[in-house]
Coordinates of C-alpha atoms and ligand atoms in Angstrom, one line a residue:
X346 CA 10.0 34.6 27.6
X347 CA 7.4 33.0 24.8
X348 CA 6.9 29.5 26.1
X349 CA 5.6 27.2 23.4
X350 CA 3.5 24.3 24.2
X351 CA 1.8 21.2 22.6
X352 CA -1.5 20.0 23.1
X353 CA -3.2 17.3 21.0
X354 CA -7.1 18.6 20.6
X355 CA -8.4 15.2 21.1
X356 CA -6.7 14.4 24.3
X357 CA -8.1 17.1 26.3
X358 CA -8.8 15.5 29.0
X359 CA -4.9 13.6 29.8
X360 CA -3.2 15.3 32.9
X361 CA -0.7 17.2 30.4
X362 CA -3.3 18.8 28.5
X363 CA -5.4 19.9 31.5
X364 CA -2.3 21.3 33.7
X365 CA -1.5 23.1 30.4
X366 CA -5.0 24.6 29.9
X367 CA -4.8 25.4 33.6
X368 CA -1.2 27.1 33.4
X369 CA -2.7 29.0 30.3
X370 CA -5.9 30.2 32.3
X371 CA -3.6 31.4 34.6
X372 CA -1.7 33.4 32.6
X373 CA -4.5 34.9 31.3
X374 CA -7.0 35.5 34.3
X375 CA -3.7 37.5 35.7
X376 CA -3.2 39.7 32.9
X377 CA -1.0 38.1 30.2
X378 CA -1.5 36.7 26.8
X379 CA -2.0 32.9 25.5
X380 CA -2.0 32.0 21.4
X381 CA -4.0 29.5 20.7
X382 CA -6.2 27.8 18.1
X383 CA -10.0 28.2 17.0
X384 CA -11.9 26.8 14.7
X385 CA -10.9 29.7 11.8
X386 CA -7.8 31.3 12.7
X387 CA -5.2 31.2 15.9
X388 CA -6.1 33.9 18.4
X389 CA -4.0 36.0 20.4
X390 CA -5.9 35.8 23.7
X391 CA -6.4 38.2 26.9
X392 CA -8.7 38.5 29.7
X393 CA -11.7 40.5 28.1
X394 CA -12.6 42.7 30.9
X395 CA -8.6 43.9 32.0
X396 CA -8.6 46.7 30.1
X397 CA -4.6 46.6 30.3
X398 CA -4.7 42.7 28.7
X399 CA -6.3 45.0 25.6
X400 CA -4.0 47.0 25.5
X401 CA -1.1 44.6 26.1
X402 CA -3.0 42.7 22.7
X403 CA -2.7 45.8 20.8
X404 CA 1.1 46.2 21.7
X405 CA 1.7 43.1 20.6
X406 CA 0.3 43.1 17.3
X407 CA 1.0 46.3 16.4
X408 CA -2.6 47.1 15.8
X409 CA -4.0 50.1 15.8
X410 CA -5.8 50.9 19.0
X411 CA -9.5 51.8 16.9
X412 CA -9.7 48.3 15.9
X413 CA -11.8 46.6 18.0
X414 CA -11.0 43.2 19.5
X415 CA -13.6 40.0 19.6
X416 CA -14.7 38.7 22.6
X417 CA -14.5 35.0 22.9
X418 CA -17.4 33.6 25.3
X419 CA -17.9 29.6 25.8
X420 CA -21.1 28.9 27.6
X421 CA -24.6 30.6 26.3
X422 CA -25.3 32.1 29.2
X423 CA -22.3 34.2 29.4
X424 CA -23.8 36.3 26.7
X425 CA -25.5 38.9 28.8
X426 CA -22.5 39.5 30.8
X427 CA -20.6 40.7 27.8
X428 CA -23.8 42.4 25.5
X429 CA -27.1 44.1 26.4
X430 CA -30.2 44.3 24.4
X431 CA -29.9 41.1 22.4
X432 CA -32.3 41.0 20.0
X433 CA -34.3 37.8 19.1
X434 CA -31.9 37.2 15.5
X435 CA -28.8 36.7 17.7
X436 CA -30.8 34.1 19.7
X437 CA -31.8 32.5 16.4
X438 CA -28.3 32.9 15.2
X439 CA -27.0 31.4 18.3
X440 CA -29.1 28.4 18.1
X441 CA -27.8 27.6 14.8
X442 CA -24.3 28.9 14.2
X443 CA -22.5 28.2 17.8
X444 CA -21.0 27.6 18.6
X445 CA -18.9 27.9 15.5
X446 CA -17.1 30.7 13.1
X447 CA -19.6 33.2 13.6
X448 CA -19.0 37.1 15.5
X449 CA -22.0 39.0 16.2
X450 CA -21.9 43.1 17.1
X451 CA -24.0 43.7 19.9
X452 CA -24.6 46.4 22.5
X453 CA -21.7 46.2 24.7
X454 CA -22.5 45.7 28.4
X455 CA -21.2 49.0 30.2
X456 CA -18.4 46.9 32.3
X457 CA -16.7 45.6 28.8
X458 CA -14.1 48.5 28.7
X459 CA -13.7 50.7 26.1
X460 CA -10.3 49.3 25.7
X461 CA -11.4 45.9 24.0
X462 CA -14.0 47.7 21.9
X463 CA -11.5 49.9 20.5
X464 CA -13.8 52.9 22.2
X465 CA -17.1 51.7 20.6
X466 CA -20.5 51.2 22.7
X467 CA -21.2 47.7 20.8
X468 CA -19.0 44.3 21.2
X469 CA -18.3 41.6 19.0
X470 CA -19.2 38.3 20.5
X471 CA -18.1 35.3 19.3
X472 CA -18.4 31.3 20.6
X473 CA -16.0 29.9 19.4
X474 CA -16.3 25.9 18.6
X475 CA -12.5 24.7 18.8
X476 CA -12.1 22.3 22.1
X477 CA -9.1 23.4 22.8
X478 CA -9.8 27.7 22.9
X479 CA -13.7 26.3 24.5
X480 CA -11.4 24.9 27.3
X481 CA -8.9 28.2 27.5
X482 CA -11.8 30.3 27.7
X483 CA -13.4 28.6 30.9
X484 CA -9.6 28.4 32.1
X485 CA -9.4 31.8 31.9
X486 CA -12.5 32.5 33.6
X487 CA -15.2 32.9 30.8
X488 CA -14.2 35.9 28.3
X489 CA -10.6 35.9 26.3
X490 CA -11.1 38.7 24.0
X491 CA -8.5 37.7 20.6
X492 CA -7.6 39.1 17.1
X493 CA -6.0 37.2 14.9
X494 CA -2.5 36.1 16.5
X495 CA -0.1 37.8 14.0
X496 CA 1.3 40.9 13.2
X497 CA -0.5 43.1 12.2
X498 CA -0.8 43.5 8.4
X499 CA 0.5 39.9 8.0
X500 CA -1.2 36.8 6.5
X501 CA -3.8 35.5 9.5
X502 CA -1.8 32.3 11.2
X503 CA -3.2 29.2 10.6
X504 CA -0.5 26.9 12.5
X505 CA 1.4 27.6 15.2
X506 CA 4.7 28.2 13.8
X507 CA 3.1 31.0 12.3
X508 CA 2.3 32.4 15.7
X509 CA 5.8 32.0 16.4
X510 CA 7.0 33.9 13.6
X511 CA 5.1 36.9 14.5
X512 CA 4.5 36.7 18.5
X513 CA 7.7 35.2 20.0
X514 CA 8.6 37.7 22.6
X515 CA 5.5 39.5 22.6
X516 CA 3.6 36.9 24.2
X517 CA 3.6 34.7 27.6
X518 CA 2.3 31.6 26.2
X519 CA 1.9 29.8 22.4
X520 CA -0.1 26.6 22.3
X521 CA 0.0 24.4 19.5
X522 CA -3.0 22.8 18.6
X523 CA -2.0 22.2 15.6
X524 CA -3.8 23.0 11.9
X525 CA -6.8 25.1 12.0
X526 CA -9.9 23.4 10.0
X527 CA -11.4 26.6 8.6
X528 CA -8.2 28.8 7.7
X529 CA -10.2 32.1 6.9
X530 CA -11.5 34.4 9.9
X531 CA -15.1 34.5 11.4
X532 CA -17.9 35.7 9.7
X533 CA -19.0 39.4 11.2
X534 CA -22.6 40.4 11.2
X535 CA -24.2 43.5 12.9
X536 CA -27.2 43.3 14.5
X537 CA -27.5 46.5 16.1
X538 CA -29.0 47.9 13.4
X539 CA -32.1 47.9 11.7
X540 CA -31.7 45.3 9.8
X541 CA -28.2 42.4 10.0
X542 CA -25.8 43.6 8.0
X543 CA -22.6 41.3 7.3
X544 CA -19.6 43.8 8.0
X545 CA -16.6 40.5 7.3
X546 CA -17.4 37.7 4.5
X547 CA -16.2 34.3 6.3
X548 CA -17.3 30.9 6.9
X549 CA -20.6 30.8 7.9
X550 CA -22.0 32.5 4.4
X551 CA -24.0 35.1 3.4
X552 CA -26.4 32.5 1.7
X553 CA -26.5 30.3 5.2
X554 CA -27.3 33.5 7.4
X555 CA -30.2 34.3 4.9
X556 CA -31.4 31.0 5.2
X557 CA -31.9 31.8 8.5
X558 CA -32.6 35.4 9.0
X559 CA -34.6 35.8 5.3
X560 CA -33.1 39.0 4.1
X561 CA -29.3 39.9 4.6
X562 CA -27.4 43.1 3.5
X563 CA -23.4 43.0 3.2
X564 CA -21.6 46.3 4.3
X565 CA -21.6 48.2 0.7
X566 CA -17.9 49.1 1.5
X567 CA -16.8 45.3 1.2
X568 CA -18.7 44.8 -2.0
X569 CA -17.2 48.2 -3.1
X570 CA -14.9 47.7 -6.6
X571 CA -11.7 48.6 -5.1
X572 CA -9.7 47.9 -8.2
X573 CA -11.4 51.4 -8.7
X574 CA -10.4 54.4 -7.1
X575 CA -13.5 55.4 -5.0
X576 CA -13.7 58.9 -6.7
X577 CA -14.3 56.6 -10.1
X578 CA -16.7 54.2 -8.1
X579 CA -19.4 56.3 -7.6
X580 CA -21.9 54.1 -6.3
X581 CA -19.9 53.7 -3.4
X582 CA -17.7 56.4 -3.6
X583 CA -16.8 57.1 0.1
X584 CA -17.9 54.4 1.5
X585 CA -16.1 53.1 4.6
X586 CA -16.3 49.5 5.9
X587 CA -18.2 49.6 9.6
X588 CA -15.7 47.0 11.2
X589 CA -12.7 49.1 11.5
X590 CA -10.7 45.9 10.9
X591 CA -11.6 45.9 7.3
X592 CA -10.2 49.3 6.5
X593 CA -6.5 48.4 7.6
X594 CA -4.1 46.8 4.7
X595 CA -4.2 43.1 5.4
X596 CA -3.0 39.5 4.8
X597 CA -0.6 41.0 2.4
X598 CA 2.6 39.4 1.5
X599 CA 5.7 41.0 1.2
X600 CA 6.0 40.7 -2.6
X601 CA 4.0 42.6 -5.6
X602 CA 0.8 40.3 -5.9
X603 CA -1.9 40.4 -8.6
X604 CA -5.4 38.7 -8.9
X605 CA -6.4 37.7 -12.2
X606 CA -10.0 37.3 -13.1
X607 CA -11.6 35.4 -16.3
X608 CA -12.0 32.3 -17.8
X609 CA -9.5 29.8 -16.4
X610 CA -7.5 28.9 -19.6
X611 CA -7.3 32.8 -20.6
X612 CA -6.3 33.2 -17.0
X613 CA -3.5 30.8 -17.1
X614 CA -2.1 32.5 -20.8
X615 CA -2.1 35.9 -18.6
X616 CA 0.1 34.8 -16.2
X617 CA 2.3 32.8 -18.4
X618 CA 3.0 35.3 -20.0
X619 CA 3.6 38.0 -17.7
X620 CA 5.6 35.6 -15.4
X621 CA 7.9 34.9 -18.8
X622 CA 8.3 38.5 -18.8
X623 CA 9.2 38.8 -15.4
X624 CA 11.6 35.6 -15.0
X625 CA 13.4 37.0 -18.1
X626 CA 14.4 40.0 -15.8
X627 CA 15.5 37.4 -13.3
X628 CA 12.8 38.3 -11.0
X629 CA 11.4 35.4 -8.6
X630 CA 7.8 34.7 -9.7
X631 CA 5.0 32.5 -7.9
X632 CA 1.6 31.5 -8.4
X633 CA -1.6 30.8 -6.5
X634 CA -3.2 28.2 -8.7
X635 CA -6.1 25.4 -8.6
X636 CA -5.6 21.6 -9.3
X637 CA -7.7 22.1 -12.5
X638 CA -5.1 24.5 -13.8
X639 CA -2.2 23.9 -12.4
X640 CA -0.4 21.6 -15.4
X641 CA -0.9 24.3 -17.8
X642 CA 1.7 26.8 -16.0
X643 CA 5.5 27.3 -17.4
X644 CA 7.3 24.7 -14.9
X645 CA 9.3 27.9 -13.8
X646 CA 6.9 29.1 -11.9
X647 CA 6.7 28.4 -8.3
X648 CA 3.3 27.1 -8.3
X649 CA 1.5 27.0 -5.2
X650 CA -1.8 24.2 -5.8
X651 CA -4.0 25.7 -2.8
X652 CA -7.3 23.5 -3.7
X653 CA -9.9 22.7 -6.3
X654 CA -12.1 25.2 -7.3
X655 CA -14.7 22.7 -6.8
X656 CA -13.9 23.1 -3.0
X657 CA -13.5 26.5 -1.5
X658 CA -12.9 25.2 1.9
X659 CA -9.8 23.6 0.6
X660 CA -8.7 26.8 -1.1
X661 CA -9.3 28.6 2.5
X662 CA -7.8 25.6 4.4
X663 CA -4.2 26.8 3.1
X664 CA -4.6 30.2 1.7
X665 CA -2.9 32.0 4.7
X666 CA 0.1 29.7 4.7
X667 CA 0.7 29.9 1.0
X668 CA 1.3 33.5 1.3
X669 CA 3.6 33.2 4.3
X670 CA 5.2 30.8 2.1
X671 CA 6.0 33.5 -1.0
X672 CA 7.2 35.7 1.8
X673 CA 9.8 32.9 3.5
X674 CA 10.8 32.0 -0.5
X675 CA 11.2 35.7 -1.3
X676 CA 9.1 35.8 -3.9
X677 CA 8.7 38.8 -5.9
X678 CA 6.2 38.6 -8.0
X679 CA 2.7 36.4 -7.0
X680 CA 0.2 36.1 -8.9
X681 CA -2.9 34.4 -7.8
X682 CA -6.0 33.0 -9.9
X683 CA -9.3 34.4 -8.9
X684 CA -10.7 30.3 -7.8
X685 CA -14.7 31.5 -7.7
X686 CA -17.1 33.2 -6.9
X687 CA -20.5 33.1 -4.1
X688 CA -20.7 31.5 -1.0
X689 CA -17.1 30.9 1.0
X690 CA -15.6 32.4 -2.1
X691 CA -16.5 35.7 -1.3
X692 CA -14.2 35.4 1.9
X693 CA -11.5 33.7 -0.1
X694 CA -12.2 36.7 -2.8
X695 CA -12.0 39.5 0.2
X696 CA -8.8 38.2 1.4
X697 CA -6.9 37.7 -1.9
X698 CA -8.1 41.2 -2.8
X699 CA -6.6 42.8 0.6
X700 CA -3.3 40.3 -0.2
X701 CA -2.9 42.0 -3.1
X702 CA -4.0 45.4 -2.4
X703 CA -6.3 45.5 -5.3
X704 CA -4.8 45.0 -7.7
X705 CA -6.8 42.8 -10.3
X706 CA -6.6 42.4 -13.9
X707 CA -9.7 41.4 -15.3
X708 CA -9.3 39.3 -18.4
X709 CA -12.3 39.7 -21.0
X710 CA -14.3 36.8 -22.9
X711 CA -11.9 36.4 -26.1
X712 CA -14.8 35.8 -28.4
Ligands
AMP1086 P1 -9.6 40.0 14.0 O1 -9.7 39.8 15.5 O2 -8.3 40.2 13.5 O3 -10.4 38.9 13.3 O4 -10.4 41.3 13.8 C1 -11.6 41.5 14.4 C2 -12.6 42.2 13.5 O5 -13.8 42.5 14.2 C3 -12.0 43.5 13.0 O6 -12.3 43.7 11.6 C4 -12.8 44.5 13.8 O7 -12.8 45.7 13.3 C5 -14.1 43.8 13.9 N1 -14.9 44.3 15.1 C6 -14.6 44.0 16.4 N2 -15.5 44.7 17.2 C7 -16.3 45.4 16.4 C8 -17.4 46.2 16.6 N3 -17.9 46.5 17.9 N4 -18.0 46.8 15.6 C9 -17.6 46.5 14.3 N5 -16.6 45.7 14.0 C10 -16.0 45.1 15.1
MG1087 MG1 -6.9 39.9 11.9

């Protein structure tokens, strides 16, 4: 039912890649669904503007049907078909940022149906800069609207046998790409507003889109301290993220995960000693932890090294599959390091808070 197929990104152009692209269009232009790779995350793909392909997506994920999908374009001048009113910032945006791991909210045009925008009157756009989903989308006829291709509430899938853990069955077609480069999803930013406003932390950061656009907010909700209850947070008390996406439980594994924040070597005595605890009660215990740190955990650990903290995008690279990973090993217990903090980190930072639900010890300066 699922057919899974191989396609090496940098032979697009041999006869078995094209008739596969061409087979996927296919699938796609007449209503079905096609995995496949980006640049950030693998998407799980239907035709944009078949409002039964939408809701075909949302069946298969699971996913609530208020949580709009992102339209995938790739060619500039498909733009206007999908959104109306563009405003000069996305054209600046645009120039600089696609294509690439970037989703702008725009007016929706009023033949995007209400299906793919989960019933709202704007659309998020996205061009999306992996060759192999550029060549799917003009396949398919120029607009694949895609979340991310798991189930939803699971870790985002960054290789294809993570799209076959979750979609087999549910989907006509996987293509295998390979590894993502990014490994965390597009960035979000409204622009329908009066001023941008970044609704999802990713790739392209908040410090690159200033550079651009001079002043931007982030959606108070994401920057809310959920380790609080809202009713103790009162400066954002109430506060509900604007993409719907980012009010659903996420990325989480299946076992009891804790962030811990503070200076690294208090960090590491934290969860060495918890984990002690907790492997004395024969309970299976693993740990998201950087190169820097990782020789100072008790060997009975099952340490996961996801990067440097020097390099986020390494940290990103392999985040998602590290927690698939505690979920195929069982784990029970996770803890994970908090790696940084600014630029890609505060993507890294959103997802390992939703991954663990917020929960986050906060370890003060032992002076
Ligand atoms: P995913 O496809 O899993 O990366 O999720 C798409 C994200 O985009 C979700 O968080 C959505 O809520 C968000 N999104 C899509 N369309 C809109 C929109 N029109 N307004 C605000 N957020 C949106
Ligand atoms: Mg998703």
């Amino acid at each position: 039912m699922t057919e899974v197929v191989k396609i090496d990104p940098s032979h697009l152009s041999d006869d078995a890649a094209r008739s596969v692209i061409e087979r996927a269009g296919a699938v796609l232009r007449h209503g079905g669904l096609v995995a496949f790779p980006t640049e950030t995350v693998y998407g799980l793909g239907g035709n944009a503007f078949d409002a039964e392909a939408s809701a075909r997506i949302y069946a298969a994920k699971g996913r609530p049907s208020d949580n709009p999908l992102i339209v995938h374009i790739a060619r500039m001048e498909d733009l206007d078909l999908v959104a109306s009113q563009i405003p000069p910032a996305a054209q600046v945006l645009a120039e600089h940022f696609w294509p690439g791991p970037l989703t702008m909210i725009l007016k929706k045009q009023p033949d995007v149906p209400a299906a793919t925008t989960g019933g709202l009157d704007t659309v998020a756009v996205r061009f999306p800069s992996h060759p192999v989903a550029q060549a799917l989308i003009l396949a398919a006829g120029g607009f694949v609207a895609a979340p991310s291709a798991n189930v939803s509430g699971r870790p985002s899938p960054t290789k294809a046998s993570h799209c076959i853990e979750d979609l087999t069955g549910r989907v006509n077609m996987i293509i295998d790409g390979g590894e993502v480069g990014i490994g965390v999803e597009s960035s979000i930013i409204d622009l329908t507003g009066e001023r941008p406003m970044i609704l999802r932390p990713g790739y392209v950061t908040e410090e690159m889109l200033a550079g651009v656009l001079g002043e931007v907010r982030t959606d108070p909700a994401i920057l809310a301290d959920a380790a609080e209850p809202p009713e103790k947070d009162a400066q954002h008390a109430g506060l509900r993220p604007k993409a719907p996406g980012m009010r659903y439980r996420h990325y989480a594994p299946k076992g009891h995960m804790t962030m811990v924040e503070g200076e690294a070597a208090a960090v590491v005595r934290y969860i060495n000693a918890e984990a002690e605890k907790q492997l004395a009660e024969g309970r299976r215990v693993a740990a998201l932890v950087s190169e820097e740190t990782a020789a100072s955990y008790d060997p009975r650990i099952r340490l996961h090294i996801v990067g440097s903290r020097e390099d986020p995008a390494s940290v990103a690279r392999v985040l998602f599959d590290v927690l698939r990973q505690c979920d195929a090993e069982n784990m029970e217990e996770i803890w994970s390091e908090r790696f940084g903090e600014g630029g890609l980190y505060r993507a890294i930072n959103n997802r390992l808070e939703k991954a663990c639900g917020h929960r986050i010890v906060r370890i003060q300066d032992e002076d």
